[in-house]
mmCIF file with all atom_site columns, C-alpha atoms in Angstrom:
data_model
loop_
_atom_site.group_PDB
_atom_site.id
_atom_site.type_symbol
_atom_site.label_atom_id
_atom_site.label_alt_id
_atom_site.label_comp_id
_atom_site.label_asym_id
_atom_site.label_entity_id
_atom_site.label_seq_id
_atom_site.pdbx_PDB_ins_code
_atom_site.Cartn_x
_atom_site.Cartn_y
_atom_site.Cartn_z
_atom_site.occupancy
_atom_site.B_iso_or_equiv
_atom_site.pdbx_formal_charge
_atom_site.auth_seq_id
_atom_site.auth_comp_id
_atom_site.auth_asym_id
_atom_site.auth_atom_id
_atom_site.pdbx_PDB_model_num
ATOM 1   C CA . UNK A 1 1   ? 114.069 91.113  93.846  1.00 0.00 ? 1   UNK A CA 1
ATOM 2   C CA . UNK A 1 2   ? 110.695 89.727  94.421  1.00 0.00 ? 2   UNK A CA 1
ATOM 3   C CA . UNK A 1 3   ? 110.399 88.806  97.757  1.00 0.00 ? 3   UNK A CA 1
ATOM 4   C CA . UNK A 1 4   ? 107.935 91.414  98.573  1.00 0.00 ? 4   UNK A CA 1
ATOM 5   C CA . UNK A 1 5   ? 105.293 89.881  95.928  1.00 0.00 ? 5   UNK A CA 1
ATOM 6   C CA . UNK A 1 6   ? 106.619 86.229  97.588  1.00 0.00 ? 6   UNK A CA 1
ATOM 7   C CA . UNK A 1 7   ? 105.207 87.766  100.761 1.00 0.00 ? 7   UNK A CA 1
ATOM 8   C CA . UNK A 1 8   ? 102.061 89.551  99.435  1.00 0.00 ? 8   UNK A CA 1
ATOM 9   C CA . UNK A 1 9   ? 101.479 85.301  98.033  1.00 0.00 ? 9   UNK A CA 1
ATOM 10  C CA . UNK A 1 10  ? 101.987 83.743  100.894 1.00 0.00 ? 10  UNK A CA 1
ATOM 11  C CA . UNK A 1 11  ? 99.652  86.176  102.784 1.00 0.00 ? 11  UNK A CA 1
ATOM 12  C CA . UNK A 1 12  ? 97.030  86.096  100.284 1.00 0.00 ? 12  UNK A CA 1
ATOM 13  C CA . UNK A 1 13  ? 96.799  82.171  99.299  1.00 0.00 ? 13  UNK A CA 1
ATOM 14  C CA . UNK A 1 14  ? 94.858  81.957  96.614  1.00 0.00 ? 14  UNK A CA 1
ATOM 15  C CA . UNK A 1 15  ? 94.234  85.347  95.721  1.00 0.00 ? 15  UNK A CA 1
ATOM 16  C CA . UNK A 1 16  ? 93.696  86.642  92.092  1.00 0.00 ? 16  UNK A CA 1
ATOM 17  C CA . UNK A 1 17  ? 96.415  89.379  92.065  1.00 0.00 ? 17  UNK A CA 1
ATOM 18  C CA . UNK A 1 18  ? 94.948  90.988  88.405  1.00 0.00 ? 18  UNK A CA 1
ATOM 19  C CA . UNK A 1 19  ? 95.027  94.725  88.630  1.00 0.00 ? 19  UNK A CA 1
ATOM 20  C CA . UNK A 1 20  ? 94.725  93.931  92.693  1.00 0.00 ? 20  UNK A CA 1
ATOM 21  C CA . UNK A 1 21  ? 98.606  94.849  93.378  1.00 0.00 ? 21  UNK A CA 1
ATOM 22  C CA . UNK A 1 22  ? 100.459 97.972  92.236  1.00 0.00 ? 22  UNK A CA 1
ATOM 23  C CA . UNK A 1 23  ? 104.072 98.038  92.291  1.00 0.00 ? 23  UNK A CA 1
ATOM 24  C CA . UNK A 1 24  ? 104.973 101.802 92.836  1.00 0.00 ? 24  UNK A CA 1
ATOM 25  C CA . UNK A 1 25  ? 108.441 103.255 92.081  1.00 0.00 ? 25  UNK A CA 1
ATOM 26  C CA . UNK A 1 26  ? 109.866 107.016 92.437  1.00 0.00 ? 26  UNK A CA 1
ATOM 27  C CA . UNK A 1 27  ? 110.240 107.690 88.285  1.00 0.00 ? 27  UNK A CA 1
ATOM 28  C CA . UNK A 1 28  ? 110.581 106.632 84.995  1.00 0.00 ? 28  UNK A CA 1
ATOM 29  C CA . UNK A 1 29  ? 114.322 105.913 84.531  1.00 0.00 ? 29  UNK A CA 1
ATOM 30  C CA . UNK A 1 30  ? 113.599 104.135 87.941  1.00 0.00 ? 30  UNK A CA 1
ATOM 31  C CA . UNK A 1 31  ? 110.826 101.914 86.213  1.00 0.00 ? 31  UNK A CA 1
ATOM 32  C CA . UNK A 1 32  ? 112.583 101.133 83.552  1.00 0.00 ? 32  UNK A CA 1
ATOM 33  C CA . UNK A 1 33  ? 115.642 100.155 85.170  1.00 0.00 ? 33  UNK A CA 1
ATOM 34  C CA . UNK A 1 34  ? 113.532 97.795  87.392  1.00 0.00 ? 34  UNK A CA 1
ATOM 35  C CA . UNK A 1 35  ? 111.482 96.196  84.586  1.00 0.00 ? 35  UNK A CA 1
ATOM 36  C CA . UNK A 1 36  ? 113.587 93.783  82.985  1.00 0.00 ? 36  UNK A CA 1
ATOM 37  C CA . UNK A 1 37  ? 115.002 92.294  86.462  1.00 0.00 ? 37  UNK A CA 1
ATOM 38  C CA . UNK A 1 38  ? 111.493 91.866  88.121  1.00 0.00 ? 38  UNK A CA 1
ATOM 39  C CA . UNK A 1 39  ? 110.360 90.034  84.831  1.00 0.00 ? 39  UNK A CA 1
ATOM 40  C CA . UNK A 1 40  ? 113.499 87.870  85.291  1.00 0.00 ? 40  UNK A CA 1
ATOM 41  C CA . UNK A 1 41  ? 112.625 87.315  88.566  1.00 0.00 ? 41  UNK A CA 1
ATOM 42  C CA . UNK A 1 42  ? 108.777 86.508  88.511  1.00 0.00 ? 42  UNK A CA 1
ATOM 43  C CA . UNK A 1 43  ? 109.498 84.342  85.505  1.00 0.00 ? 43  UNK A CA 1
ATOM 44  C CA . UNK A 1 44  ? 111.980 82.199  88.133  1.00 0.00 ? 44  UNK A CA 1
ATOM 45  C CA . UNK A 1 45  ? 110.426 82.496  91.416  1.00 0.00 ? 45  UNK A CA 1
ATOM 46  C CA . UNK A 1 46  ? 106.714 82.024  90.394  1.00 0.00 ? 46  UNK A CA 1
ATOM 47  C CA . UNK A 1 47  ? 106.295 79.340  88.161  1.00 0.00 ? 47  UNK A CA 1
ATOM 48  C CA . UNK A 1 48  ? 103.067 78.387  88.554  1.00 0.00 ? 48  UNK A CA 1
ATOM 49  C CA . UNK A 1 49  ? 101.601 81.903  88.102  1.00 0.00 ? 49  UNK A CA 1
ATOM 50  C CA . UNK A 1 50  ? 101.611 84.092  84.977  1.00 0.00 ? 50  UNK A CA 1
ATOM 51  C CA . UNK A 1 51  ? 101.818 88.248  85.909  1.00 0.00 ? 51  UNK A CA 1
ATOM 52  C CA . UNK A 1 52  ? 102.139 91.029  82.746  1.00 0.00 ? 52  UNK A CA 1
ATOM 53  C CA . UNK A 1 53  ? 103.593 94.046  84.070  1.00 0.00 ? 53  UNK A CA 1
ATOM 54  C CA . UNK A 1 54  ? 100.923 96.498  83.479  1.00 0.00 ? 54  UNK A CA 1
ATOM 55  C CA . UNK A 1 55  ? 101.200 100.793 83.445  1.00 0.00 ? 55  UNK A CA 1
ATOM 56  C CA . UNK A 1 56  ? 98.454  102.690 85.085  1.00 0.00 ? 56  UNK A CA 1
ATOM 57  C CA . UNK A 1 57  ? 96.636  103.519 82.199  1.00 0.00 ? 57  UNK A CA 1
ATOM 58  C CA . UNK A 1 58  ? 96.355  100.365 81.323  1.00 0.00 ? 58  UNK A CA 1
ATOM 59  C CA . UNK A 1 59  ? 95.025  98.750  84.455  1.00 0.00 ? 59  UNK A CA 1
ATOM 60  C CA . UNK A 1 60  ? 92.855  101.678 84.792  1.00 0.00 ? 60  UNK A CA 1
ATOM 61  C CA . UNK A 1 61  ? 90.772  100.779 81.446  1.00 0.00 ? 61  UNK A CA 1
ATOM 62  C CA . UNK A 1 62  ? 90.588  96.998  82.675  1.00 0.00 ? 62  UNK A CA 1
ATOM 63  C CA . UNK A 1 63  ? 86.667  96.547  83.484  1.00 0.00 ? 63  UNK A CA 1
ATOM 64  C CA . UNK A 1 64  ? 87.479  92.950  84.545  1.00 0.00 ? 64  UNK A CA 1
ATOM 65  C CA . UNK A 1 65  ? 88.208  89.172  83.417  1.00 0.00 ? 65  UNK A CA 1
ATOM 66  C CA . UNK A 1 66  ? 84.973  88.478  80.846  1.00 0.00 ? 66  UNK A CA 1
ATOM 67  C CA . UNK A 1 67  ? 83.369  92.163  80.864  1.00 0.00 ? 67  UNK A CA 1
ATOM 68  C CA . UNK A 1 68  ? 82.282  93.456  77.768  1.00 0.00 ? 68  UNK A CA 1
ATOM 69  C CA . UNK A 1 69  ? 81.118  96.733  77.448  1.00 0.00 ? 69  UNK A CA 1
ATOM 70  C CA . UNK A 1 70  ? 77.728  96.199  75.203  1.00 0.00 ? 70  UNK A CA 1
ATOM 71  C CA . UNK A 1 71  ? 76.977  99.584  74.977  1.00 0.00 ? 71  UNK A CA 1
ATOM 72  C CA . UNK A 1 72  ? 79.909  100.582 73.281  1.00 0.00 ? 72  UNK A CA 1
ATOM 73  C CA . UNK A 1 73  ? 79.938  97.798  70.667  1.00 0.00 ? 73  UNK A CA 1
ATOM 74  C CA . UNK A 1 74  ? 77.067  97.509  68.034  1.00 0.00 ? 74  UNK A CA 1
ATOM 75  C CA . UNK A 1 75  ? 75.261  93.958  68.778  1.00 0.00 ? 75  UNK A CA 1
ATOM 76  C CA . UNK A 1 76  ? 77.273  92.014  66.001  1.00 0.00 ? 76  UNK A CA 1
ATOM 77  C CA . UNK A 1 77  ? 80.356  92.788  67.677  1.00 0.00 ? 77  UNK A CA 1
ATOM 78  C CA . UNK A 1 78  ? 79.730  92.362  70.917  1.00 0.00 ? 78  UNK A CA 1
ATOM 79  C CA . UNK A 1 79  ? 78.033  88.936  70.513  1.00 0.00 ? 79  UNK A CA 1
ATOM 80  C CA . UNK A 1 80  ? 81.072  87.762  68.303  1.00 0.00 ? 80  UNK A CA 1
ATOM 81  C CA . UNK A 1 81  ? 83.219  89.156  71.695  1.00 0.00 ? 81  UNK A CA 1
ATOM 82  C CA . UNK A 1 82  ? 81.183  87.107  73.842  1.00 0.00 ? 82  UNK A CA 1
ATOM 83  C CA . UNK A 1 83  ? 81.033  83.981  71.839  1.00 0.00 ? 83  UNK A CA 1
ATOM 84  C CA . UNK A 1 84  ? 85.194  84.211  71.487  1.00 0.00 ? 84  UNK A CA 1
ATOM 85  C CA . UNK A 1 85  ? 85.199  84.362  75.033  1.00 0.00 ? 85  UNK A CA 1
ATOM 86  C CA . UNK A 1 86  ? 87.522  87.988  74.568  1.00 0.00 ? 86  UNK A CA 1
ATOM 87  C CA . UNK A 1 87  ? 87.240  89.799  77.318  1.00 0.00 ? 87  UNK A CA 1
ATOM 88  C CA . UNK A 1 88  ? 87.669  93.226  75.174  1.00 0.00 ? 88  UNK A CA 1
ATOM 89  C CA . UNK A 1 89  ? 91.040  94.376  76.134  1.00 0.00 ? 89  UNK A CA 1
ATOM 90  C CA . UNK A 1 90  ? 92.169  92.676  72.006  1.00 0.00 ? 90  UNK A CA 1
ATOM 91  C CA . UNK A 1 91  ? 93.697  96.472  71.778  1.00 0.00 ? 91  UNK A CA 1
ATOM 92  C CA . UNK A 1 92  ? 95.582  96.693  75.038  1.00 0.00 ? 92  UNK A CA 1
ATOM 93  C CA . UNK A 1 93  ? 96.562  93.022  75.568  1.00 0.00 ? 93  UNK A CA 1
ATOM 94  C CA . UNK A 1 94  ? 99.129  91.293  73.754  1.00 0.00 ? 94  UNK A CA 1
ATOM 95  C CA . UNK A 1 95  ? 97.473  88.087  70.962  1.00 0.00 ? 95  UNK A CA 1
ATOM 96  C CA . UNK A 1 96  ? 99.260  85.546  72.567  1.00 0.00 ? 96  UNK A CA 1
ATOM 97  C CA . UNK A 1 97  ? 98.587  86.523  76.375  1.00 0.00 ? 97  UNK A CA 1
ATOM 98  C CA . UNK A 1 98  ? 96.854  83.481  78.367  1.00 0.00 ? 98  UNK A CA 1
ATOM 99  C CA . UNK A 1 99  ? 93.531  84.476  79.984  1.00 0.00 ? 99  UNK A CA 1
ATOM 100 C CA . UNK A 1 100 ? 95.064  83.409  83.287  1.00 0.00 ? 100 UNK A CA 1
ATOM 101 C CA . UNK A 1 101 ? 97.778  86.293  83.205  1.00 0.00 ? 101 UNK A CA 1
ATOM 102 C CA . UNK A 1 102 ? 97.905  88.274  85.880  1.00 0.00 ? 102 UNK A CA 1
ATOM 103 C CA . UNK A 1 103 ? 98.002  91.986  85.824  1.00 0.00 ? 103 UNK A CA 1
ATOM 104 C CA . UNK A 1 104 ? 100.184 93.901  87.798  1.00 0.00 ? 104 UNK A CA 1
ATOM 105 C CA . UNK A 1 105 ? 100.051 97.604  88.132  1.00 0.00 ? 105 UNK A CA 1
ATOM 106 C CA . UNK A 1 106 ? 104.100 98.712  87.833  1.00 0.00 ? 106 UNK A CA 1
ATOM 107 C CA . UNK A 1 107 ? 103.867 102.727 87.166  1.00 0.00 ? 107 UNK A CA 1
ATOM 108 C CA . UNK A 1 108 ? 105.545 105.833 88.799  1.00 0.00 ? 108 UNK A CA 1
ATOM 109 C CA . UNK A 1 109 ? 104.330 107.230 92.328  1.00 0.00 ? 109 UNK A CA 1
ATOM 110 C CA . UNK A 1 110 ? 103.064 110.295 89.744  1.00 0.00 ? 110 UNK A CA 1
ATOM 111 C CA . UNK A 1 111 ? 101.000 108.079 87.521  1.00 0.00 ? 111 UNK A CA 1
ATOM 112 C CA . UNK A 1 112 ? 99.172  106.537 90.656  1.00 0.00 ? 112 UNK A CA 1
ATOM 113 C CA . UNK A 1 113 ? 97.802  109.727 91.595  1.00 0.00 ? 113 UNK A CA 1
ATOM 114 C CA . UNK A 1 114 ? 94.172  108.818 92.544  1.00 0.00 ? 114 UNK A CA 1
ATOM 115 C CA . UNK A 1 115 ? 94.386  105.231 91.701  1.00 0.00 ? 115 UNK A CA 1
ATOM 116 C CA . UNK A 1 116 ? 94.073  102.606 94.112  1.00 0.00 ? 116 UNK A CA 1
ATOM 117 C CA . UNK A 1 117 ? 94.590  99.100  94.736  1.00 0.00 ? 117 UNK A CA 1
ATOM 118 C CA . UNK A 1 118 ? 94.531  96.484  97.100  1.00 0.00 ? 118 UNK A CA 1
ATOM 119 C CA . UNK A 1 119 ? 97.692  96.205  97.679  1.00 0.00 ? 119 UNK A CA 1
ATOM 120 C CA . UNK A 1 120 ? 100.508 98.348  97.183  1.00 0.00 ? 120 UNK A CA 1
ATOM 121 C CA . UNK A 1 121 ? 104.349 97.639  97.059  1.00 0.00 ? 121 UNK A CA 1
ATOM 122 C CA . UNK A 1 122 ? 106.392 100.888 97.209  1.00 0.00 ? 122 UNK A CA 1
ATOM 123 C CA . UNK A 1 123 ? 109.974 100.024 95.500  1.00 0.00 ? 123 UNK A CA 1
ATOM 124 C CA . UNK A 1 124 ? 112.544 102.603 95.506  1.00 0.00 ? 124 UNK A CA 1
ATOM 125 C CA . UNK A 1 125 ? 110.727 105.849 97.071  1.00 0.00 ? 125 UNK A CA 1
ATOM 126 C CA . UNK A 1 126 ? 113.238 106.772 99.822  1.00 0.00 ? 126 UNK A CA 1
ATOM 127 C CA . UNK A 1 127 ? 115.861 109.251 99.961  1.00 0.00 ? 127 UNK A CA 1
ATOM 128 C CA . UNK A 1 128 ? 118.654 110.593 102.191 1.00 0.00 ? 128 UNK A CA 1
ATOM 129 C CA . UNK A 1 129 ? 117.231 113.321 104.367 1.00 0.00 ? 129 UNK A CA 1
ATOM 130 C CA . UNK A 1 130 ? 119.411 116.846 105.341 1.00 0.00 ? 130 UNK A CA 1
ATOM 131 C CA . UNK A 1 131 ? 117.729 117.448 108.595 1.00 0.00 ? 131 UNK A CA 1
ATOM 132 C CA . UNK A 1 132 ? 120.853 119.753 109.606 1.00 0.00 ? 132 UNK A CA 1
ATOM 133 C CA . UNK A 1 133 ? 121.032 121.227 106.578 1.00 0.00 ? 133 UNK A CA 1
ATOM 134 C CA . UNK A 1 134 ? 119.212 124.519 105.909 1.00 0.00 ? 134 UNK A CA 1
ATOM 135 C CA . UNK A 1 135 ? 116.373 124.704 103.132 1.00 0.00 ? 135 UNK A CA 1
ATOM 136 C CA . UNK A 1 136 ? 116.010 127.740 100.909 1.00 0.00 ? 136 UNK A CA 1
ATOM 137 C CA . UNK A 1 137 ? 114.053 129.806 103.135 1.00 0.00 ? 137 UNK A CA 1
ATOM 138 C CA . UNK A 1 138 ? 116.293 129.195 106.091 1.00 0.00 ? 138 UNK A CA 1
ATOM 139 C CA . UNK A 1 139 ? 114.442 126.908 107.396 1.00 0.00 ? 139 UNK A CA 1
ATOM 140 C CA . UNK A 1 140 ? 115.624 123.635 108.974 1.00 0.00 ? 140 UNK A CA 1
ATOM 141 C CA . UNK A 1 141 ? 115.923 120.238 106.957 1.00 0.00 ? 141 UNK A CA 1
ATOM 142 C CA . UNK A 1 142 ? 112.834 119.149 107.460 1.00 0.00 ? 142 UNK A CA 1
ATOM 143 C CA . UNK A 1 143 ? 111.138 121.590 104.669 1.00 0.00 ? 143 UNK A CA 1
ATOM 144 C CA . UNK A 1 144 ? 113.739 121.094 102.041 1.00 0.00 ? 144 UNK A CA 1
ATOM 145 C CA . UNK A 1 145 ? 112.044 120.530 98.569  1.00 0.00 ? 145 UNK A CA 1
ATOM 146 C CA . UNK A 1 146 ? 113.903 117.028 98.515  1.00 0.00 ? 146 UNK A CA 1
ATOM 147 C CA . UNK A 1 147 ? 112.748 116.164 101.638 1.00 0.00 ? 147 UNK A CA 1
ATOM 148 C CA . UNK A 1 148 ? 109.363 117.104 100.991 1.00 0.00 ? 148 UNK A CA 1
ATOM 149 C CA . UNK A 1 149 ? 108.939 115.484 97.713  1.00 0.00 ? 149 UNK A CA 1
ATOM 150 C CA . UNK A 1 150 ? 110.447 112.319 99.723  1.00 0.00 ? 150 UNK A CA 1
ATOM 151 C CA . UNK A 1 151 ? 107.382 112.787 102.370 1.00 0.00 ? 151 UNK A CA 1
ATOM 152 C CA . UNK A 1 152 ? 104.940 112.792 99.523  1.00 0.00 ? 152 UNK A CA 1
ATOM 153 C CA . UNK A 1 153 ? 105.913 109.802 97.815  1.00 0.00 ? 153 UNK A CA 1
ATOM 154 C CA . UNK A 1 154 ? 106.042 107.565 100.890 1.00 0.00 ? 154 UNK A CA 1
ATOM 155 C CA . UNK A 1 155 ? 102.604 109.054 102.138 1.00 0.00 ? 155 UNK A CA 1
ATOM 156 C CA . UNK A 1 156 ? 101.567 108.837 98.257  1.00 0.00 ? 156 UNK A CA 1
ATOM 157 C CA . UNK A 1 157 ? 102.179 105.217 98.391  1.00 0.00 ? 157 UNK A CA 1
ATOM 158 C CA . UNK A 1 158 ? 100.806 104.526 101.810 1.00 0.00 ? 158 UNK A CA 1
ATOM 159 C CA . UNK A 1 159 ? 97.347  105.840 101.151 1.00 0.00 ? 159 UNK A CA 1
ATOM 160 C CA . UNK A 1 160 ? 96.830  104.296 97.825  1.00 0.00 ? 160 UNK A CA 1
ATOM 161 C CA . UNK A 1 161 ? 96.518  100.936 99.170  1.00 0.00 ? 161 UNK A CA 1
ATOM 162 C CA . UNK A 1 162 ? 92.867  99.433  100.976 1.00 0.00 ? 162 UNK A CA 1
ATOM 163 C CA . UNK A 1 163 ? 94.290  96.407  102.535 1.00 0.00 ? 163 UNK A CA 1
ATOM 164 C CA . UNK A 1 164 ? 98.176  95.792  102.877 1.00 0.00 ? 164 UNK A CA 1
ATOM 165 C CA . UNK A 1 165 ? 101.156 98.272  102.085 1.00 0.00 ? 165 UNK A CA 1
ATOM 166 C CA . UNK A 1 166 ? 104.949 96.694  101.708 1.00 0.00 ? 166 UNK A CA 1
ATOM 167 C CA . UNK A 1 167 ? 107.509 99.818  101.302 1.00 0.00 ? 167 UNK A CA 1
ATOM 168 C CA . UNK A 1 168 ? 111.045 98.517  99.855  1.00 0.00 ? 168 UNK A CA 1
ATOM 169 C CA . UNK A 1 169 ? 113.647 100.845 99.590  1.00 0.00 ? 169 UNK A CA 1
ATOM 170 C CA . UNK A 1 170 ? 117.685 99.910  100.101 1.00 0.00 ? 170 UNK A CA 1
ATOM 171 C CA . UNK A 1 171 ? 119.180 100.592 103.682 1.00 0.00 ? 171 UNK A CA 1
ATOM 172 C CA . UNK A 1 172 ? 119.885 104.389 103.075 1.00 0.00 ? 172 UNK A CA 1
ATOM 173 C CA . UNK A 1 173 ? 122.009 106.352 105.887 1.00 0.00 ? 173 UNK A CA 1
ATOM 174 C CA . UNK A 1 174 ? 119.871 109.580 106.975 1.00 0.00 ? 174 UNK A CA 1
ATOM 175 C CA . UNK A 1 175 ? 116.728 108.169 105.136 1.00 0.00 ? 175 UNK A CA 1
ATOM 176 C CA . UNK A 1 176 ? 112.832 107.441 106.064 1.00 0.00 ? 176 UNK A CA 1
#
C-alpha cells in the first residue's frame, strides 16, 4: 500500500516531502477508491511523520511553509498573519492541522497537467494492451484509443517528475 512512499523515505533521508511528491492515479473513482486505504496506511507505517493528502489545486496555491503574500493583505492583516506565525493557507488548511504536516499531491493524471514535482509516484495508470487486435481505422493495436490514452498517462507521469519517478500498477497480462 505504501511501500513506494517507504522507498521514496528511505532514499531521501531527511527530506521535507511538502508539496515535493505527487501521487498520480488514472481517475477520479480511482482516487477515491485509493484515499481512505493510503490514509490507513501512512497513519500505520509512518509514525513519526504527519502527510495531508492534498489535490492539485491545492498544492498549486501553496507559496511555502511561513510565506505570506503582503501584497495581497492590507498591513493590519498581514502583520497579525505574521505575528500568529499562519502561514496563510487558514482557508485551504484544516484549524487543527500541525505546521509539521506534510503535503502530498494525490490528484488524477488529468489534474497534473503542467504541474510538476520532485517526485512522482504513478499508482494505477496501466492497462491491458490489444496489440493483435485491430483499432478503428484498421490499424494494428498499437493506435487503439485505449492504448493510446494508456501511452499518455504513463509518459504523463514520467515527465512530470525532476528527480525520481516510481510507476505502481498491479501485474497486468498484455500491459506496459
Amino acid at each position: 500500500k505504501s511501500r513506494a512512499i517507504q522507498h521514496v523515505v528511505s532514499t531521501f533521508a531527511g527530506l521535507d516531502l511538502h508539496n515535493r511528491l505527487a501521487l498520480v492515479v488514472p481517475d477520479c473513482e480511482f482516487r477515491e477508491g485509493l484515499r481512505s486505504v493510503l490514509v490507513d496506511a501512512l497513519s500505520e507505517r509512518f509514525h513519526n511523520r504527519r502527510f495531508s493528502l492534498v489535490d492539485a489545486s491545492m498544492a498549486s496555491a501553496d507559496l511555502g511553509r511561513g510565506h505570506v503574500d503582503e501584497k495581497a493583505l492590507d498591513k493590519t492583516e498581514a502583520s497579525e498573519l505574521v505575528e500568529s506565525g499562519n502561514d496563510g493557507m487558514e482557508e485551504s488548511r484544516e484549524l487543527d492541522e500541525p505546521a509539521d504536516t506534510e503535503w502530498l499531491l494525490f490528484d488524477t493524471i488529468h489534474q497534473m497537467d503542467g504541474l510538476e514535482r520532485l517526485i512522482v509516484i504513478g499508482i494505477g495508470l496501466d492497462s491491458v494492451i490489444h496489440e493483435n487486435t485491430p483499432d478503428s481505422q484498421g490499424g494494428d493495436g498499437n493506435t487503439a484509443p485505449s492504448t493510446l490514452e494508456t501511452r499518455s498517462m504513463l509518459y504523463r507521469s514520467v515527465t512530470r517528475a525532476h528527480l525520481m519517478v516510481v510507476v505502481v500498477n498491479e501485474f497486468l497480462r498484455g500491459g506496459w
